[in-house]
């Protein structure tokens, strides 16, 4: 086989794998230690998903459908969505149908929902509500779970990008569990220590397109970011960073599977 044919075969195989991986969703249950968690909230289950990017053709649509099926079947205590719901307005009817199936769902928007991105395929979605899910935009909701108060604070991506978001001002010090929902994971380093118990974010897609590299993987998207995916204990709270479900720029993932996570809270 000539080098040209070999290169073509390798490229074709890589594209085929990237197409497959974009729909190969990881469904993960993850123990999440929380400092000072009240005994009543031990074992509380929180589903966290992010980055649907609906309206953009991709096998990420299959990943989203499978994730929603899984969450609906498990019926967690809360469902949290950390932004980038739509890449185009054409995905809105499907988004609303999916959200209607998610139990006790709270969401924030991301930069792609307003087309604040270099992605030429992203269009502003103009979402103002997500009923029956609750859309948070620099505001909060407090609910009672297992006899304890749980506060969810949500950040608007527009004020965050302009440096005007101050979620710590919304935090209720008397709430038994304070959760911050923000599309951008570096928010965890911008809030005062101890303000929130849990911070849920997305945005990075775990790199989306990664290549093997000495000592790990080279993540071609958001290459300079400190956080990648999973749990990070930080002074501002326990960060859970989701790898997301959809795709942007190209409809592929490589060494960065889409995921949906159920966080099971544990005292620490």
CSV table of C-alpha atoms in Angstrom, one decimal:
chain,number,residue,atom,x,y,z
A,1,UNK,CA,0.0,0.0,0.0
A,2,UNK,CA,1.4,3.4,-0.9
A,3,UNK,CA,1.9,6.1,1.7
A,4,UNK,CA,-0.9,8.1,0.2
A,5,UNK,CA,-3.4,5.3,0.4
A,6,UNK,CA,-2.2,4.5,3.9
A,7,UNK,CA,-2.7,8.1,5.0
A,8,UNK,CA,-6.2,8.2,3.4
A,9,UNK,CA,-7.1,4.9,5.2
A,10,UNK,CA,-5.9,6.3,8.5
A,11,UNK,CA,-7.7,9.6,8.1
A,12,UNK,CA,-10.9,7.8,7.1
A,13,UNK,CA,-10.6,5.5,10.1
A,14,UNK,CA,-10.1,8.5,12.4
A,15,UNK,CA,-13.2,10.2,11.1
A,16,UNK,CA,-15.2,7.1,11.4
A,17,UNK,CA,-14.1,6.7,15.0
A,18,UNK,CA,-14.7,10.3,15.8
A,19,UNK,CA,-18.2,10.0,14.4
A,20,UNK,CA,-18.9,6.9,16.5
A,21,UNK,CA,-17.4,8.3,19.7
A,22,UNK,CA,-19.6,11.4,19.5
A,23,UNK,CA,-22.6,9.2,20.3
A,24,UNK,CA,-20.8,6.7,22.6
A,25,UNK,CA,-22.1,8.2,25.9
A,26,UNK,CA,-20.6,7.4,29.3
A,27,UNK,CA,-23.3,7.0,32.0
A,28,UNK,CA,-21.5,7.3,35.3
A,29,UNK,CA,-22.4,7.3,39.0
A,30,UNK,CA,-19.8,9.2,41.0
A,31,UNK,CA,-19.4,9.6,44.8
A,32,UNK,CA,-19.1,13.3,45.5
A,33,UNK,CA,-17.7,14.2,48.9
A,34,UNK,CA,-19.1,17.4,50.4
A,35,UNK,CA,-17.7,19.1,53.5
A,36,UNK,CA,-20.2,19.6,56.3
A,37,UNK,CA,-23.0,17.7,54.5
A,38,UNK,CA,-26.0,17.3,56.9
A,39,UNK,CA,-26.7,13.6,57.6
A,40,UNK,CA,-30.2,14.0,56.0
A,41,UNK,CA,-28.6,14.8,52.7
A,42,UNK,CA,-26.2,11.8,52.7
A,43,UNK,CA,-26.8,9.9,49.5
A,44,UNK,CA,-28.6,12.7,47.7
A,45,UNK,CA,-28.5,12.0,44.0
A,46,UNK,CA,-27.9,14.9,41.5
A,47,UNK,CA,-27.8,14.3,37.8
A,48,UNK,CA,-25.5,16.7,36.0
A,49,UNK,CA,-25.4,17.1,32.2
A,50,UNK,CA,-24.1,19.9,29.9
A,51,UNK,CA,-23.5,21.1,26.4
A,52,UNK,CA,-26.3,19.6,24.4
A,53,UNK,CA,-25.7,21.9,21.3
A,54,UNK,CA,-29.0,20.8,19.8
A,55,UNK,CA,-29.7,22.0,16.3
A,56,UNK,CA,-26.2,21.1,15.1
A,57,UNK,CA,-26.2,17.8,13.2
A,58,UNK,CA,-24.1,15.3,15.2
A,59,UNK,CA,-24.2,11.9,16.8
A,60,UNK,CA,-24.3,13.9,20.0
A,61,UNK,CA,-28.0,13.8,19.5
A,62,UNK,CA,-28.0,10.0,20.2
A,63,UNK,CA,-25.8,10.7,23.3
A,64,UNK,CA,-28.3,13.2,24.6
A,65,UNK,CA,-31.3,10.9,24.0
A,66,UNK,CA,-29.6,8.0,25.9
A,67,UNK,CA,-28.6,10.3,28.7
A,68,UNK,CA,-32.1,11.6,29.2
A,69,UNK,CA,-33.5,8.1,29.1
A,70,UNK,CA,-31.0,7.1,31.8
A,71,UNK,CA,-31.8,10.1,34.0
A,72,UNK,CA,-35.6,9.7,33.6
A,73,UNK,CA,-35.3,6.0,34.6
A,74,UNK,CA,-33.1,6.7,37.7
A,75,UNK,CA,-35.3,9.7,38.9
A,76,UNK,CA,-32.6,11.5,40.9
A,77,UNK,CA,-33.4,14.1,43.5
A,78,UNK,CA,-32.2,16.9,41.2
A,79,UNK,CA,-31.2,17.4,37.6
A,80,UNK,CA,-28.8,20.2,36.8
A,81,UNK,CA,-27.8,21.4,33.3
A,82,UNK,CA,-24.8,23.7,32.9
A,83,UNK,CA,-25.4,25.5,29.6
A,84,UNK,CA,-24.9,25.4,25.8
A,85,UNK,CA,-28.3,23.9,25.2
A,86,UNK,CA,-28.8,25.1,21.6
A,87,UNK,CA,-26.5,25.8,18.7
A,88,UNK,CA,-29.4,26.7,16.5
A,89,UNK,CA,-33.0,27.7,17.2
A,90,UNK,CA,-34.2,24.7,15.2
A,91,UNK,CA,-33.3,22.5,18.1
A,92,UNK,CA,-35.6,24.2,20.5
A,93,UNK,CA,-38.7,22.0,20.1
A,94,UNK,CA,-36.6,18.9,20.8
A,95,UNK,CA,-34.9,20.5,23.7
A,96,UNK,CA,-38.2,21.3,25.4
A,97,UNK,CA,-39.5,17.8,24.9
A,98,UNK,CA,-36.3,16.4,26.5
A,99,UNK,CA,-36.4,18.8,29.4
A,100,UNK,CA,-40.0,17.9,30.2
A,101,UNK,CA,-38.8,14.3,31.0
A,102,UNK,CA,-36.1,15.4,33.5
A,103,UNK,CA,-37.1,15.4,37.2
A,104,UNK,CA,-36.7,18.6,39.2
A,105,UNK,CA,-34.6,20.2,36.5
A,106,UNK,CA,-32.6,23.5,36.9
A,107,UNK,CA,-30.5,24.9,34.1
A,108,UNK,CA,-28.3,27.9,33.0
A,109,UNK,CA,-27.4,29.0,29.5
A,110,UNK,CA,-23.9,29.0,28.0
A,111,UNK,CA,-22.1,31.2,25.5
A,112,UNK,CA,-23.4,29.2,22.5
A,113,UNK,CA,-27.0,29.9,23.4
A,114,UNK,CA,-26.1,33.5,22.6
A,115,UNK,CA,-23.7,32.7,19.7
A,116,UNK,CA,-20.8,34.2,21.7
A,117,UNK,CA,-18.3,31.9,20.0
A,118,UNK,CA,-16.0,31.5,17.0
A,119,UNK,CA,-18.0,28.6,15.9
A,120,UNK,CA,-19.6,29.7,12.5
A,121,UNK,CA,-22.4,27.2,12.8
A,122,UNK,CA,-23.7,28.6,16.1
A,123,UNK,CA,-26.7,31.0,16.0
A,124,UNK,CA,-28.4,32.8,18.9
A,125,UNK,CA,-31.3,30.9,20.4
A,126,UNK,CA,-33.1,33.6,22.4
A,127,UNK,CA,-34.3,31.3,25.2
A,128,UNK,CA,-36.2,33.1,28.0
A,129,UNK,CA,-37.8,30.2,29.8
A,130,UNK,CA,-37.5,26.4,29.9
A,131,UNK,CA,-40.7,25.4,31.6
A,132,UNK,CA,-41.2,22.9,33.2
A,133,UNK,CA,-37.5,23.2,33.9
A,134,UNK,CA,-36.3,26.3,35.8
A,135,UNK,CA,-33.9,28.6,34.0
A,136,UNK,CA,-31.6,30.5,36.3
A,137,UNK,CA,-29.9,33.7,35.1
A,138,UNK,CA,-28.1,35.5,38.0
A,139,UNK,CA,-30.8,34.4,40.4
A,140,UNK,CA,-31.5,31.5,42.7
A,141,UNK,CA,-34.1,29.1,43.9
A,142,UNK,CA,-34.3,27.4,47.4
A,143,UNK,CA,-36.1,24.2,47.9
A,144,UNK,CA,-36.5,21.6,50.6
A,145,UNK,CA,-35.2,18.1,50.2
A,146,UNK,CA,-35.3,15.6,53.0
A,147,UNK,CA,-36.2,18.3,55.5
A,148,UNK,CA,-33.2,20.4,54.6
A,149,UNK,CA,-32.8,23.6,52.5
A,150,UNK,CA,-31.0,23.4,49.2
A,151,UNK,CA,-30.2,26.6,47.3
A,152,UNK,CA,-29.3,26.6,43.6
A,153,UNK,CA,-27.6,29.7,42.3
A,154,UNK,CA,-27.4,30.1,38.5
A,155,UNK,CA,-25.0,32.4,36.5
A,156,UNK,CA,-26.0,34.2,33.3
A,157,UNK,CA,-23.1,33.7,30.8
A,158,UNK,CA,-23.5,37.3,29.4
A,159,UNK,CA,-22.8,38.9,32.8
A,160,UNK,CA,-20.1,36.4,33.5
A,161,UNK,CA,-18.2,37.2,30.3
A,162,UNK,CA,-18.4,40.9,31.1
A,163,UNK,CA,-17.1,40.4,34.6
A,164,UNK,CA,-20.4,41.5,36.2
A,165,UNK,CA,-21.5,38.3,37.7
A,166,UNK,CA,-21.3,38.0,41.5
A,167,UNK,CA,-22.9,34.7,42.5
A,168,UNK,CA,-21.5,34.9,46.0
A,169,UNK,CA,-23.9,37.8,46.6
A,170,UNK,CA,-26.8,35.5,46.0
A,171,UNK,CA,-25.6,32.7,48.3
A,172,UNK,CA,-27.7,32.1,51.4
A,173,UNK,CA,-25.4,31.3,54.3
A,174,UNK,CA,-28.3,29.6,56.1
A,175,UNK,CA,-28.9,27.1,53.4
A,176,UNK,CA,-27.8,23.5,54.3
A,177,UNK,CA,-26.5,22.9,50.8
A,178,UNK,CA,-25.5,25.6,48.4
A,179,UNK,CA,-25.0,24.7,44.7
A,180,UNK,CA,-23.6,27.0,42.0
A,181,UNK,CA,-24.5,26.3,38.4
A,182,UNK,CA,-22.3,28.1,35.9
A,183,UNK,CA,-21.3,27.2,32.3
A,184,UNK,CA,-17.7,28.2,32.9
A,185,UNK,CA,-15.6,26.1,35.3
A,186,UNK,CA,-13.2,28.8,36.3
A,187,UNK,CA,-16.0,30.4,38.3
A,188,UNK,CA,-14.9,28.0,41.1
A,189,UNK,CA,-11.7,30.1,41.5
A,190,UNK,CA,-13.6,33.4,41.4
A,191,UNK,CA,-15.9,32.9,44.4
A,192,UNK,CA,-14.8,33.3,48.0
A,193,UNK,CA,-13.7,30.1,49.8
A,194,UNK,CA,-16.6,28.3,51.5
A,195,UNK,CA,-19.3,30.2,49.6
A,196,UNK,CA,-20.7,27.1,47.8
A,197,UNK,CA,-20.6,23.4,48.6
A,198,UNK,CA,-20.9,22.2,45.0
A,199,UNK,CA,-20.2,23.9,41.7
A,200,UNK,CA,-21.4,22.3,38.4
A,201,UNK,CA,-20.0,23.4,35.0
A,202,UNK,CA,-19.4,22.4,31.4
A,203,UNK,CA,-18.0,24.3,28.4
A,204,UNK,CA,-14.8,22.3,27.7
A,205,UNK,CA,-16.2,19.0,26.2
A,206,UNK,CA,-13.1,17.3,27.9
A,207,UNK,CA,-11.2,18.8,24.9
A,208,UNK,CA,-13.6,17.1,22.3
A,209,UNK,CA,-10.7,16.3,19.9
A,210,UNK,CA,-7.7,14.9,21.8
A,211,UNK,CA,-4.6,13.2,20.5
A,212,UNK,CA,-2.2,10.9,22.4
A,213,UNK,CA,0.7,12.8,23.9
A,214,UNK,CA,3.6,11.9,26.2
A,215,UNK,CA,2.2,11.7,29.7
A,216,UNK,CA,-1.4,11.9,28.6
A,217,UNK,CA,-3.5,13.6,26.0
A,218,UNK,CA,-3.2,16.9,24.1
A,219,UNK,CA,-6.7,18.5,24.1
A,220,UNK,CA,-7.1,20.6,21.0
A,221,UNK,CA,-10.1,22.5,22.3
A,222,UNK,CA,-9.5,24.9,25.2
A,223,UNK,CA,-5.9,23.8,25.4
A,224,UNK,CA,-4.8,26.2,28.2
A,225,UNK,CA,-7.6,25.3,30.7
A,226,UNK,CA,-6.6,23.9,34.1
A,227,UNK,CA,-9.7,21.7,34.5
A,228,UNK,CA,-10.7,19.0,32.1
A,229,UNK,CA,-13.5,16.8,33.5
A,230,UNK,CA,-14.6,15.2,36.7
A,231,UNK,CA,-14.3,16.3,40.4
A,232,UNK,CA,-11.9,19.0,41.7
A,233,UNK,CA,-11.8,20.0,45.3
A,234,UNK,CA,-11.2,23.8,45.4
A,235,UNK,CA,-11.6,26.4,48.1
A,236,UNK,CA,-14.6,27.8,46.3
A,237,UNK,CA,-16.4,24.4,46.5
A,238,UNK,CA,-16.3,20.9,45.0
A,239,UNK,CA,-16.3,21.4,41.2
A,240,UNK,CA,-17.9,18.8,39.0
A,241,UNK,CA,-16.9,19.5,35.4
A,242,UNK,CA,-19.0,17.6,32.8
A,243,UNK,CA,-17.5,16.5,29.5
A,244,UNK,CA,-20.9,17.4,27.9
A,245,UNK,CA,-23.0,15.6,25.4
A,246,UNK,CA,-22.9,17.4,22.1
A,247,UNK,CA,-20.3,18.8,19.7
A,248,UNK,CA,-19.2,22.1,18.3
A,249,UNK,CA,-17.2,23.2,15.1
A,250,UNK,CA,-17.0,19.5,13.9
A,251,UNK,CA,-19.5,16.7,14.7
A,252,UNK,CA,-16.7,14.4,16.1
A,253,UNK,CA,-15.2,13.5,19.4
A,254,UNK,CA,-11.8,11.8,19.8
A,255,UNK,CA,-10.6,10.4,23.2
A,256,UNK,CA,-13.3,12.7,24.9
A,257,UNK,CA,-16.5,10.7,25.2
A,258,UNK,CA,-19.8,12.5,25.9
A,259,UNK,CA,-21.1,11.8,29.4
A,260,UNK,CA,-24.0,12.1,31.9
A,261,UNK,CA,-23.2,11.8,35.6
A,262,UNK,CA,-25.1,11.1,38.7
A,263,UNK,CA,-23.4,12.6,41.7
A,264,UNK,CA,-24.1,10.8,45.0
A,265,UNK,CA,-23.3,13.2,47.8
A,266,UNK,CA,-21.3,11.9,50.7
A,267,UNK,CA,-20.2,13.7,53.9
A,268,UNK,CA,-16.5,14.6,54.1
